[in-house]
C-alpha cells in the first residue's frame, strides 16, 4: 500500500467554467461524459447544464502538465435540459458518439471527428421521448450492428408522485444486414418503472450474458425496490425472490461495479442517502443473492467525515479506480444535499476511500486536498493529462465544476508518480469496435485485477477511453482480454508505465505515446 497523493484544484486556471443549474427537475442529474473526440488520446469533457446549456470542452493539456480546456461552442452540443451523457460508438464507424439525457427529448449525437457532432435521431429512427431521463446503459448483442440501449426515467411529467416507465431501444429486425439501413426499433416500455437514477448492463455471473441493474429512488414509490432484469426476446424480465433476488429499498442514486475479492465476479456499490451499499454474491448460490458488506469494508460513507455536520449524507456518483497506483482499488463517491433537505447534511464533502491490503477502505479526501462543500453530482476519475495519474472532475449543483489534478508525491511545479501503472485500450472489428462487454485482466506478482468494459452506471456520467491499472512497485505486468463473445486471448508481457492498445486483429499489444494536444 502506498501513501495518498496530493491534488490541486485547477478549474479556473484550466479555463473550465461551467455550472449545472435549474429548479426541481434538475435536483438530480448533473453528469459529465469523458471521451476522446479529436483522436489525440486525451479525454474531452461534456458537461450537463440542466436549465442552462450543456458544454463540450476540448482537452488542451500537455502530457504531465497543468490541465487546460477550451470550450467547443456549437448549437449541436450546447443543448438545454441536459441531465447527463454517456459516450459510445453507436453506429460502429470508429468515431465516438454521445447519448445525451434530458428533461424532454433524449438525443443521440453522432461523432464526425474533430469534436464535431450531428444529430442522429432521425437517421437512426431513434425516438427520444419526452420523459425526465437520468439513467442510461448500453451493450451489443452478438448479431446486432446497433447497440441495445435503455433510458432510465424518473418522475412522470406533471406528476410529482408517480414514476415513469423506462424505454428499451433495440436494433430493428435486419438492422443493416442484407444491405439495409441501420435503424432502431420503436422503444419498448420497461415496467414497473420506479424512478431510476442509474442503470448498468453487466455480466454479474461471468457467463457472457448481460443483465440490467437498476438503482431506484425510494422517495417516490411504496412497493418498489432495486431491480435486476434479464434480457429475453428483446425485452426485459425482472428477477424475483424466486430467483434469489433479495428485496432492497434505498434512495438509489448511482451504481459502480468492480471485482474486489478476486473471485472473477463484480461487487456493486450503490449510493443512497445515508445508506450506501456494497453488495457481494453469496458463496455457493446460483441466483443473484447478494449480501451487504459496506460496514465490514468501511465504505458506508453515511455521514460527513469533516465539516461539523452530523446529519446523514447524500451520495451520488460512485467510481472504483486506483488513485495512488498501489494496485489496490479505491472508491470515489460524490456527495451533496439534494437542494435544501433539512434532515440531511448541508456540508457534505465527497469521499475518497483508499483500498487497504486487508480489503477495507480508509477515508483520504482531507489528506489529498479535495475537500469541498459544494453540492456534488456527477463525476469522473480519469487521467486528463496522460501522466499515468488519475485526476478528478465533479459537476456541482448551482456552483462551478470542480477539477483536481493529481500531483502524485510531487508538487505543482514537479508532479511525481506514486506507484507504477498501465493504461489499456482494446479494439475489435465490427459494430462493437470498443469491445464493450469485454473483461480486461492485468496480473502482477500473481495477483490479478479485472475490469469489465461497460457503458452505463455512475450517476448520469459515462466514460470511454483508457482503462487504468495501478501496479505498485512492479516494473512488469501481464495482460489478457476476454472478448465480448467469450474468446480469451493469451497472456501478454508488458513493461510498466505504458499506454498500450490491444486490437483483436493483431498479434499483441502495441505501445502508444501521447503527443502535444490537438489544436482548438
Short mmCIF file of C-alpha atoms in Angstrom, two decimals:
data_model
loop_
_atom_site.label_atom_id
_atom_site.label_comp_id
_atom_site.label_asym_id
_atom_site.label_seq_id
_atom_site.Cartn_x
_atom_site.Cartn_y
_atom_site.Cartn_z
CA UNK A 1 0.00 0.00 0.00
CA UNK A 2 1.26 3.46 -0.94
CA UNK A 3 0.60 6.79 0.77
CA UNK A 4 -2.11 9.12 -0.62
CA UNK A 5 -1.23 11.52 -3.44
CA UNK A 6 -1.72 15.28 -3.41
CA UNK A 7 -4.24 17.10 -5.59
CA UNK A 8 -4.52 20.73 -6.71
CA UNK A 9 -7.76 22.40 -7.84
CA UNK A 10 -7.34 23.81 -11.36
CA UNK A 11 -10.80 24.58 -12.74
CA UNK A 12 -10.16 28.33 -13.10
CA UNK A 13 -6.60 28.07 -14.39
CA UNK A 14 -7.71 25.29 -16.75
CA UNK A 15 -10.39 27.52 -18.28
CA UNK A 16 -13.16 25.13 -17.24
CA UNK A 17 -16.11 27.35 -16.39
CA UNK A 18 -19.44 25.60 -16.06
CA UNK A 19 -22.42 25.38 -13.68
CA UNK A 20 -25.20 22.79 -13.53
CA UNK A 21 -28.33 24.72 -12.65
CA UNK A 22 -32.11 24.72 -12.54
CA UNK A 23 -35.12 24.01 -10.35
CA UNK A 24 -36.88 20.85 -9.25
CA UNK A 25 -36.30 18.88 -12.48
CA UNK A 26 -32.54 19.33 -12.06
CA UNK A 27 -32.19 18.38 -8.38
CA UNK A 28 -30.93 15.05 -9.76
CA UNK A 29 -28.56 14.55 -12.70
CA UNK A 30 -25.63 16.81 -13.41
CA UNK A 31 -23.36 14.37 -15.21
CA UNK A 32 -20.08 14.53 -17.11
CA UNK A 33 -19.01 12.39 -20.08
CA UNK A 34 -15.28 11.84 -20.71
CA UNK A 35 -14.07 10.60 -24.11
CA UNK A 36 -11.61 11.43 -26.88
CA UNK A 37 -13.27 13.31 -29.74
CA UNK A 38 -10.16 14.64 -31.53
CA UNK A 39 -8.10 11.41 -31.73
CA UNK A 40 -5.14 12.63 -29.65
CA UNK A 41 -5.73 10.17 -26.78
CA UNK A 42 -6.66 12.82 -24.22
CA UNK A 43 -10.22 12.83 -22.84
CA UNK A 44 -12.56 15.71 -23.56
CA UNK A 45 -15.36 16.73 -21.16
CA UNK A 46 -19.05 17.08 -21.96
CA UNK A 47 -20.85 18.69 -19.02
CA UNK A 48 -24.60 18.65 -18.34
CA UNK A 49 -26.05 22.11 -17.79
CA UNK A 50 -29.59 21.45 -16.54
CA UNK A 51 -31.72 24.52 -17.19
CA UNK A 52 -28.63 26.17 -18.69
CA UNK A 53 -26.61 24.93 -21.66
CA UNK A 54 -24.56 21.77 -21.74
CA UNK A 55 -20.98 22.38 -22.85
CA UNK A 56 -18.22 20.46 -24.61
CA UNK A 57 -14.62 21.24 -23.58
CA UNK A 58 -11.63 20.21 -25.67
CA UNK A 59 -8.63 18.90 -23.75
CA UNK A 60 -5.57 21.09 -24.37
CA UNK A 61 -3.46 19.69 -21.51
CA UNK A 62 0.17 18.89 -22.26
CA UNK A 63 1.25 15.40 -21.12
CA UNK A 64 2.13 15.62 -17.43
CA UNK A 65 1.39 19.35 -17.25
CA UNK A 66 -1.32 21.58 -15.82
CA UNK A 67 -4.86 20.95 -17.04
CA UNK A 68 -6.15 23.12 -19.88
CA UNK A 69 -9.52 23.07 -21.66
CA UNK A 70 -11.09 25.11 -24.45
CA UNK A 71 -14.87 25.30 -24.93
CA UNK A 72 -16.25 23.99 -28.22
CA UNK A 73 -19.23 26.23 -28.95
CA UNK A 74 -21.90 24.63 -31.13
CA UNK A 75 -25.71 24.59 -31.17
CA UNK A 76 -25.48 20.82 -31.67
CA UNK A 77 -23.81 20.17 -28.32
CA UNK A 78 -24.91 23.27 -26.36
CA UNK A 79 -28.28 21.73 -25.59
CA UNK A 80 -30.55 22.80 -22.76
CA UNK A 81 -32.36 20.45 -20.39
CA UNK A 82 -29.39 18.05 -20.22
CA UNK A 83 -29.08 15.87 -17.10
CA UNK A 84 -26.20 13.64 -18.21
CA UNK A 85 -24.44 11.89 -21.09
CA UNK A 86 -22.73 8.62 -21.99
CA UNK A 87 -20.16 8.13 -24.79
CA UNK A 88 -20.37 5.11 -27.10
CA UNK A 89 -19.76 4.35 -30.77
CA UNK A 90 -23.41 3.63 -31.56
CA UNK A 91 -23.09 3.43 -35.35
CA UNK A 92 -19.83 1.45 -35.43
CA UNK A 93 -17.90 3.91 -37.59
CA UNK A 94 -14.93 4.20 -35.21
CA UNK A 95 -15.86 7.71 -34.01
CA UNK A 96 -17.36 8.20 -30.57
CA UNK A 97 -20.97 9.33 -30.30
CA UNK A 98 -22.89 10.74 -27.32
CA UNK A 99 -26.17 9.60 -25.80
CA UNK A 100 -27.44 12.83 -24.24
CA UNK A 101 -30.06 12.52 -21.47
CA UNK A 102 -32.54 15.33 -20.98
CA UNK A 103 -35.68 16.54 -19.32
CA UNK A 104 -37.50 16.24 -22.62
CA UNK A 105 -36.23 14.56 -25.78
CA UNK A 106 -33.10 12.43 -25.43
CA UNK A 107 -30.68 12.96 -28.30
CA UNK A 108 -28.06 10.73 -29.90
CA UNK A 109 -25.21 12.86 -31.27
CA UNK A 110 -23.14 11.20 -33.98
CA UNK A 111 -19.43 11.97 -33.82
CA UNK A 112 -17.93 13.35 -37.03
CA UNK A 113 -14.32 13.66 -35.86
CA UNK A 114 -12.53 16.79 -34.72
CA UNK A 115 -15.02 17.19 -31.84
CA UNK A 116 -17.83 17.87 -34.29
CA UNK A 117 -21.24 16.21 -33.95
CA UNK A 118 -24.57 15.95 -35.71
CA UNK A 119 -27.99 14.94 -34.50
CA UNK A 120 -28.67 11.27 -35.39
CA UNK A 121 -32.18 10.59 -34.04
CA UNK A 122 -33.87 10.80 -37.42
CA UNK A 123 -31.18 8.96 -39.38
CA UNK A 124 -31.26 6.02 -36.95
CA UNK A 125 -35.02 6.20 -36.23
CA UNK A 126 -34.37 6.80 -32.54
CA UNK A 127 -37.44 8.08 -30.68
CA UNK A 128 -36.04 10.29 -27.93
CA UNK A 129 -39.30 10.56 -25.99
CA UNK A 130 -40.35 13.43 -23.72
CA UNK A 131 -39.58 11.95 -20.30
CA UNK A 132 -37.31 13.06 -17.44
CA UNK A 133 -34.29 10.84 -18.07
CA UNK A 134 -31.29 10.38 -15.78
CA UNK A 135 -30.18 6.73 -16.21
CA UNK A 136 -28.66 5.01 -19.26
CA UNK A 137 -26.85 1.86 -20.25
CA UNK A 138 -26.00 0.02 -23.46
CA UNK A 139 -24.41 -3.16 -24.78
CA UNK A 140 -24.11 -5.00 -28.12
CA UNK A 141 -25.98 -8.29 -28.63
CA UNK A 142 -23.82 -10.67 -30.65
CA UNK A 143 -25.54 -10.28 -34.03
CA UNK A 144 -26.70 -6.66 -33.91
CA UNK A 145 -24.97 -3.79 -35.68
CA UNK A 146 -26.58 -1.29 -33.30
CA UNK A 147 -26.47 -1.39 -29.51
CA UNK A 148 -29.32 -2.27 -27.20
CA UNK A 149 -29.88 0.85 -25.10
CA UNK A 150 -32.06 1.59 -22.10
CA UNK A 151 -33.10 5.05 -20.97
CA UNK A 152 -33.95 5.24 -17.28
CA UNK A 153 -36.73 7.67 -16.46
CA UNK A 154 -37.60 9.46 -13.25
CA UNK A 155 -40.89 11.19 -12.34
CA UNK A 156 -43.75 11.25 -14.82
CA UNK A 157 -44.27 14.68 -16.36
CA UNK A 158 -46.74 16.77 -14.36
CA UNK A 159 -46.94 14.22 -11.52
CA UNK A 160 -44.63 14.65 -8.55
CA UNK A 161 -45.51 11.27 -7.01
CA UNK A 162 -45.59 8.85 -9.95
CA UNK A 163 -42.59 7.23 -11.62
CA UNK A 164 -42.37 6.91 -15.39
CA UNK A 165 -41.70 3.70 -17.32
CA UNK A 166 -38.23 3.31 -18.82
CA UNK A 167 -37.52 2.86 -22.54
CA UNK A 168 -35.67 -0.13 -24.00
CA UNK A 169 -34.36 0.50 -27.52
CA UNK A 170 -33.06 -2.34 -29.67
CA UNK A 171 -31.94 -2.67 -33.27
CA UNK A 172 -34.76 -3.08 -35.75
CA UNK A 173 -35.01 -6.55 -37.34
CA UNK A 174 -32.44 -6.78 -40.11
CA UNK A 175 -30.59 -3.69 -38.84
CA UNK A 176 -28.05 -3.14 -41.61
CA UNK A 177 -27.90 -6.79 -42.68
CA UNK A 178 -28.51 -7.67 -46.31
CA UNK A 179 -27.68 -4.13 -47.36
CA UNK A 180 -30.40 -2.46 -45.31
CA UNK A 181 -30.01 0.67 -43.23
CA UNK A 182 -29.09 0.62 -39.55
CA UNK A 183 -32.18 1.70 -37.63
CA UNK A 184 -33.61 1.31 -34.17
CA UNK A 185 -36.95 -0.31 -33.47
CA UNK A 186 -39.62 1.65 -31.59
CA UNK A 187 -38.88 1.80 -27.85
CA UNK A 188 -40.40 -0.86 -25.58
CA UNK A 189 -41.68 0.32 -22.17
CA UNK A 190 -39.91 -1.20 -19.18
CA UNK A 191 -42.35 -1.55 -16.34
CA UNK A 192 -42.66 -1.16 -13.47
CA UNK A 193 -40.51 1.96 -13.53
CA UNK A 194 -39.60 3.08 -10.02
CA UNK A 195 -37.79 6.38 -10.59
CA UNK A 196 -34.40 5.17 -11.73
CA UNK A 197 -31.28 7.27 -11.21
CA UNK A 198 -28.74 4.76 -12.54
CA UNK A 199 -28.68 1.71 -14.84
CA UNK A 200 -25.95 -0.76 -15.75
CA UNK A 201 -25.79 -3.70 -18.16
CA UNK A 202 -23.26 -6.02 -16.52
CA UNK A 203 -22.18 -9.66 -16.57
CA UNK A 204 -22.63 -10.29 -12.84
CA UNK A 205 -22.21 -14.09 -13.20
CA UNK A 206 -19.32 -14.07 -15.73
CA UNK A 207 -21.39 -16.22 -18.07
CA UNK A 208 -21.22 -13.86 -21.04
CA UNK A 209 -24.82 -12.71 -20.61
CA UNK A 210 -25.59 -9.08 -19.80
CA UNK A 211 -28.32 -8.33 -17.28
CA UNK A 212 -29.56 -4.89 -16.28
CA UNK A 213 -29.15 -3.48 -12.78
CA UNK A 214 -31.38 -0.53 -11.86
CA UNK A 215 -30.96 1.82 -8.88
CA UNK A 216 -34.26 3.42 -7.84
CA UNK A 217 -35.14 6.38 -5.63
CA UNK A 218 -37.48 5.08 -2.92
CA UNK A 219 -38.64 8.64 -2.18
CA UNK A 220 -41.24 8.24 -4.93
CA UNK A 221 -42.51 4.68 -4.56
CA UNK A 222 -44.11 2.48 -1.90
CA UNK A 223 -43.99 -1.05 -3.29
CA UNK A 224 -40.84 -0.75 -5.41
CA UNK A 225 -37.26 -1.88 -4.88
CA UNK A 226 -33.87 -2.11 -6.53
CA UNK A 227 -34.14 -4.17 -9.71
CA UNK A 228 -32.25 -6.72 -11.80
CA UNK A 229 -33.57 -7.63 -15.26
CA UNK A 230 -32.63 -10.35 -17.72
CA UNK A 231 -32.89 -9.70 -21.46
CA UNK A 232 -35.48 -12.02 -23.02
CA UNK A 233 -36.57 -11.76 -26.67
CA UNK A 234 -35.58 -8.08 -26.91
CA UNK A 235 -37.45 -7.30 -23.72
CA UNK A 236 -36.60 -7.19 -20.03
CA UNK A 237 -37.92 -9.60 -17.38
CA UNK A 238 -37.31 -8.84 -13.72
CA UNK A 239 -35.57 -11.28 -11.39
CA UNK A 240 -37.69 -12.05 -8.32
CA UNK A 241 -37.26 -13.59 -4.89
CA UNK A 242 -37.90 -16.99 -6.52
CA UNK A 243 -34.66 -16.46 -8.46
CA UNK A 244 -32.76 -15.47 -5.32
CA UNK A 245 -33.09 -11.69 -5.73
CA UNK A 246 -33.40 -10.04 -2.32
CA UNK A 247 -35.77 -7.05 -1.99
CA UNK A 248 -33.93 -3.82 -1.18
CA UNK A 249 -35.39 -0.34 -0.83
CA UNK A 250 -32.95 2.60 -0.74
CA UNK A 251 -32.66 6.05 -2.28
CA UNK A 252 -30.68 4.50 -5.15
CA UNK A 253 -28.57 7.17 -6.90
CA UNK A 254 -25.60 5.53 -8.66
CA UNK A 255 -24.03 2.14 -9.42
CA UNK A 256 -20.37 1.09 -9.67
CA UNK A 257 -19.04 -2.42 -10.20
CA UNK A 258 -15.62 -3.97 -9.59
CA UNK A 259 -14.20 -7.36 -8.64
CA UNK A 260 -12.89 -6.57 -5.15
CA UNK A 261 -12.24 -10.06 -3.81
CA UNK A 262 -10.64 -11.79 -6.79
CA UNK A 263 -13.46 -14.28 -7.48
CA UNK A 264 -13.95 -13.05 -11.09
CA UNK A 265 -17.39 -11.64 -10.24
CA UNK A 266 -18.07 -7.95 -9.65
CA UNK A 267 -19.18 -6.42 -6.40
CA UNK A 268 -21.60 -3.49 -6.76
CA UNK A 269 -21.58 -0.23 -4.83
CA UNK A 270 -24.95 1.56 -4.78
CA UNK A 271 -25.14 5.13 -3.49
CA UNK A 272 -28.08 6.42 -1.49
CA UNK A 273 -28.98 8.87 1.25
CA UNK A 274 -27.25 7.74 4.44
CA UNK A 275 -27.45 4.08 3.42
CA UNK A 276 -24.84 3.20 0.78
CA UNK A 277 -24.49 -0.49 -0.04
CA UNK A 278 -21.63 -2.71 -1.18
CA UNK A 279 -23.12 -5.95 -2.45
CA UNK A 280 -21.27 -9.22 -2.99
CA UNK A 281 -22.71 -12.51 -4.20
CA UNK A 282 -23.37 -15.08 -1.51
CA UNK A 283 -20.98 -18.02 -1.92
CA UNK A 284 -22.39 -21.20 -3.37
CA UNK A 285 -25.64 -19.79 -4.77
CA UNK A 286 -26.77 -20.00 -8.38
CA UNK A 287 -29.02 -16.93 -8.46
CA UNK A 288 -28.49 -13.22 -7.79
CA UNK A 289 -28.45 -13.43 -4.00
CA UNK A 290 -26.31 -10.63 -2.56
CA UNK A 291 -25.28 -9.59 0.93
CA UNK A 292 -24.17 -6.14 2.04
CA UNK A 293 -20.52 -5.81 3.14
CA UNK A 294 -20.31 -1.99 3.23
CA UNK A 295 -19.85 -1.87 7.00
CA UNK A 296 -17.18 -4.53 7.24
CA UNK A 297 -15.28 -3.00 4.29
CA UNK A 298 -15.52 0.56 5.69
CA UNK A 299 -17.43 2.13 2.80
CA UNK A 300 -20.78 3.02 4.37
CA UNK A 301 -19.84 6.72 3.98
CA UNK A 302 -23.17 7.51 5.58
CA UNK A 303 -22.24 10.79 7.33
CA UNK A 304 -19.82 13.65 6.58
CA UNK A 305 -16.29 12.85 7.76
CA UNK A 306 -15.32 16.53 8.17
CA UNK A 307 -17.07 19.91 8.34
CA UNK A 308 -19.06 19.53 11.55
CA UNK A 309 -22.37 18.36 10.07
CA UNK A 310 -23.57 15.14 11.72
CA UNK A 311 -26.71 14.55 9.66
CA UNK A 312 -26.85 11.70 7.09
CA UNK A 313 -25.06 12.16 3.77
CA UNK A 314 -26.50 12.21 0.26
CA UNK A 315 -24.28 10.25 -2.15
CA UNK A 316 -24.50 10.37 -5.95
CA UNK A 317 -21.72 9.20 -8.30
CA UNK A 318 -19.59 6.20 -7.25
CA UNK A 319 -16.48 5.09 -9.14
CA UNK A 320 -13.87 2.44 -8.43
CA UNK A 321 -10.32 3.37 -9.51
CA UNK A 322 -6.72 3.09 -8.26
CA UNK A 323 -5.95 6.68 -7.27
CA UNK A 324 -2.44 6.10 -5.89
CA UNK A 325 -1.29 3.33 -8.28
CA UNK A 326 -0.60 0.85 -5.49
CA UNK A 327 -2.50 -1.99 -7.16
CA UNK A 328 -5.40 -1.74 -4.70
CA UNK A 329 -8.77 -0.48 -5.91
CA UNK A 330 -10.07 2.76 -4.36
CA UNK A 331 -13.54 4.32 -4.33
CA UNK A 332 -14.63 7.89 -5.07
CA UNK A 333 -18.14 8.98 -4.02
CA UNK A 334 -19.54 12.41 -4.90
CA UNK A 335 -21.78 13.97 -2.23
CA UNK A 336 -24.22 16.86 -1.88
CA UNK A 337 -27.63 17.73 -0.47
CA UNK A 338 -30.46 17.37 -2.99
CA UNK A 339 -31.26 21.04 -2.54
CA UNK A 340 -32.16 22.12 0.99
CA UNK A 341 -33.39 18.92 2.65
CA UNK A 342 -33.18 19.73 6.38
CA UNK A 343 -32.95 16.10 7.50
CA UNK A 344 -29.74 15.54 5.52
CA UNK A 345 -26.30 17.13 5.79
CA UNK A 346 -25.81 20.54 4.17
CA UNK A 347 -21.99 20.41 4.45
CA UNK A 348 -21.39 17.05 2.83
CA UNK A 349 -17.94 16.60 1.24
CA UNK A 350 -17.25 13.88 -1.32
CA UNK A 351 -15.35 10.76 -0.23
CA UNK A 352 -12.07 9.31 -1.46
CA UNK A 353 -11.77 5.88 0.13
CA UNK A 354 -8.37 4.24 -0.37
CA UNK A 355 -8.19 0.46 -0.57
CA UNK A 356 -6.13 -1.34 2.07
CA UNK A 357 -4.29 -4.69 1.80
CA UNK A 358 -6.88 -6.37 4.05
CA UNK A 359 -9.75 -5.40 1.72
CA UNK A 360 -11.05 -2.50 3.80
CA UNK A 361 -11.05 1.18 2.81
CA UNK A 362 -9.85 4.32 4.62
CA UNK A 363 -11.01 7.91 4.09
CA UNK A 364 -8.36 10.12 2.46
CA UNK A 365 -10.20 13.08 0.87
CA UNK A 366 -8.93 15.52 3.50
CA UNK A 367 -5.38 14.19 3.28
CA UNK A 368 -5.20 14.56 -0.52
CA UNK A 369 -6.73 18.05 -0.59
CA UNK A 370 -10.08 17.60 -2.34
CA UNK A 371 -12.49 18.55 0.45
CA UNK A 372 -15.22 20.94 -0.68
CA UNK A 373 -18.77 21.69 0.39
CA UNK A 374 -20.44 22.26 -2.99
CA UNK A 375 -23.45 20.07 -3.74
CA UNK A 376 -21.72 17.45 -5.87
CA UNK A 377 -23.48 15.41 -8.54
CA UNK A 378 -21.88 13.52 -11.45
CA UNK A 379 -18.14 12.97 -11.59
CA UNK A 380 -15.27 11.18 -13.33
CA UNK A 381 -11.98 9.74 -12.13
CA UNK A 382 -9.81 9.90 -15.25
CA UNK A 383 -6.25 10.67 -16.40
CA UNK A 384 -6.79 14.05 -18.04
CA UNK A 385 -3.16 14.92 -18.80
CA UNK A 386 -1.94 11.41 -19.69
CA UNK A 387 0.72 11.16 -16.99
CA UNK A 388 -0.41 7.85 -15.52
CA UNK A 389 -2.09 9.50 -12.53
CA UNK A 390 -5.87 9.75 -12.22
CA UNK A 391 -7.43 13.22 -11.90
CA UNK A 392 -10.92 14.17 -10.70
CA UNK A 393 -13.73 16.22 -12.20
CA UNK A 394 -17.02 16.79 -10.37
CA UNK A 395 -20.15 18.60 -11.53
CA UNK A 396 -21.81 20.64 -8.77
CA UNK A 397 -25.36 21.88 -8.45
CA UNK A 398 -25.59 25.70 -8.68
CA UNK A 399 -21.80 26.01 -8.27
CA UNK A 400 -18.78 25.87 -10.62
CA UNK A 401 -17.44 22.49 -11.66
CA UNK A 402 -14.53 21.15 -9.56
CA UNK A 403 -11.34 19.97 -11.30
CA UNK A 404 -8.46 18.41 -9.35
CA UNK A 405 -5.11 17.43 -10.86
CA UNK A 406 -3.26 14.52 -9.31
CA UNK A 407 0.29 15.53 -8.37
CA UNK A 408 1.32 12.16 -7.01
CA UNK A 409 4.09 12.64 -4.48
CA UNK A 410 5.33 15.82 -6.13
CA UNK A 411 4.07 19.40 -6.17
CA UNK A 412 2.50 21.80 -8.67
CA UNK A 413 5.81 22.52 -10.41
CA UNK A 414 7.10 18.95 -10.35
CA UNK A 415 4.39 16.26 -10.12
CA UNK A 416 5.84 12.81 -9.47
CA UNK A 417 4.12 9.45 -9.94
CA UNK A 418 3.48 7.20 -6.98
CA UNK A 419 3.32 3.55 -7.96
CA UNK A 420 3.77 2.30 -11.49
CA UNK A 421 0.86 1.94 -13.85
CA UNK A 422 -0.53 0.59 -17.10
CA UNK A 423 -3.28 2.08 -19.29
CA UNK A 424 -5.04 -0.15 -21.80
CA UNK A 425 -7.36 0.34 -24.76
CA UNK A 426 -8.90 -2.58 -26.62
CA UNK A 427 -10.47 -2.73 -30.07
CA UNK A 428 -12.06 -5.25 -32.41
CA UNK A 429 -13.60 -5.33 -35.87
CA UNK A 430 -17.33 -4.98 -36.36
CA UNK A 431 -20.09 -2.87 -34.89
CA UNK A 432 -18.86 -3.07 -31.29
CA UNK A 433 -15.44 -1.66 -32.09
CA UNK A 434 -14.67 -0.64 -28.50
CA UNK A 435 -15.36 -4.22 -27.33
CA UNK A 436 -17.99 -3.18 -24.78
CA UNK A 437 -18.64 -6.26 -22.65
CA UNK A 438 -15.01 -7.43 -22.65
CA UNK A 439 -13.10 -8.16 -19.45
CA UNK A 440 -9.53 -6.87 -19.24
CA UNK A 441 -7.19 -8.53 -16.74
CA UNK A 442 -3.79 -7.35 -15.55
CA UNK A 443 -1.66 -9.75 -13.50
CA UNK A 444 1.16 -8.56 -11.26
CA UNK A 445 3.14 -10.84 -8.93
CA UNK A 446 0.43 -13.49 -9.08
CA UNK A 447 -2.42 -11.09 -8.25
CA UNK A 448 -4.99 -10.29 -10.97
CA UNK A 449 -7.03 -7.14 -11.39
CA UNK A 450 -10.14 -7.35 -13.61
CA UNK A 451 -12.13 -4.61 -15.35
CA UNK A 452 -15.42 -5.04 -17.19
CA UNK A 453 -15.90 -2.69 -20.15
CA UNK A 454 -19.38 -1.22 -19.71
CA UNK A 455 -21.50 1.71 -20.87
CA UNK A 456 -23.70 2.93 -18.04
CA UNK A 457 -23.77 3.18 -14.26
CA UNK A 458 -22.41 6.01 -12.15
CA UNK A 459 -24.76 8.94 -11.80
CA UNK A 460 -25.61 10.46 -15.20
CA UNK A 461 -21.88 10.21 -16.05
CA UNK A 462 -20.13 7.93 -18.54
CA UNK A 463 -16.55 7.29 -19.65
CA UNK A 464 -14.97 5.77 -22.74
CA UNK A 465 -11.21 5.59 -23.08
CA UNK A 466 -8.13 4.22 -21.36
CA UNK A 467 -8.55 1.57 -18.66
CA UNK A 468 -6.15 2.42 -15.83
CA UNK A 469 -4.35 -0.16 -13.65
CA UNK A 470 -2.03 0.61 -10.75
CA UNK A 471 0.93 -1.75 -10.45
CA UNK A 472 2.55 -0.74 -7.15
CA UNK A 473 6.33 -1.03 -7.42
CA UNK A 474 6.25 -3.70 -10.14
CA UNK A 475 8.11 -2.90 -13.34
CA UNK A 476 6.29 -5.54 -15.40
CA UNK A 477 2.76 -6.85 -15.81
CA UNK A 478 0.79 -9.38 -17.84
CA UNK A 479 -2.34 -8.53 -19.84
CA UNK A 480 -5.20 -10.72 -21.00
CA UNK A 481 -8.59 -9.92 -22.57
CA UNK A 482 -11.80 -11.94 -22.62
CA UNK A 483 -13.62 -10.56 -25.64
CA UNK A 484 -17.40 -9.94 -25.64
CA UNK A 485 -18.10 -13.26 -27.41
CA UNK A 486 -16.17 -15.17 -24.74
CA UNK A 487 -12.97 -15.83 -26.69
CA UNK A 488 -9.94 -15.28 -24.50
CA UNK A 489 -6.52 -14.02 -25.56
CA UNK A 490 -3.28 -15.36 -24.20
CA UNK A 491 -1.26 -13.50 -21.58
CA UNK A 492 0.99 -10.73 -22.93
CA UNK A 493 4.09 -9.49 -21.09
CA UNK A 494 4.32 -5.71 -20.77
CA UNK A 495 6.59 -3.12 -19.19
CA UNK A 496 5.08 -0.74 -16.64
CA UNK A 497 4.32 2.94 -17.18
CA UNK A 498 2.97 2.43 -20.68
CA UNK A 499 -0.13 3.11 -22.75
CA UNK A 500 -0.94 0.03 -24.85
CA UNK A 501 -3.60 -0.74 -27.46
CA UNK A 502 -4.68 -4.34 -27.99
CA UNK A 503 -6.51 -4.81 -31.27
CA UNK A 504 -8.11 -8.22 -31.62
CA UNK A 505 -6.96 -8.47 -35.23
CA UNK A 506 -3.25 -8.08 -34.36
CA UNK A 507 -0.69 -10.36 -32.73
CA UNK A 508 -0.42 -8.42 -29.48
CA UNK A 509 -0.48 -5.06 -27.69
CA UNK A 510 1.07 -2.03 -29.37
CA UNK A 511 2.58 0.78 -27.33
CA UNK A 512 1.15 4.27 -27.74
CA UNK A 513 2.66 7.59 -26.67
CA UNK A 514 0.83 10.87 -26.00
CA UNK A 515 1.69 13.91 -28.07
CA UNK A 516 1.01 17.57 -27.59
CA UNK A 517 -2.70 18.49 -27.63
CA UNK A 518 -4.58 18.96 -30.87
CA UNK A 519 -5.46 22.47 -31.99
CA UNK A 520 -8.68 24.14 -30.87
#
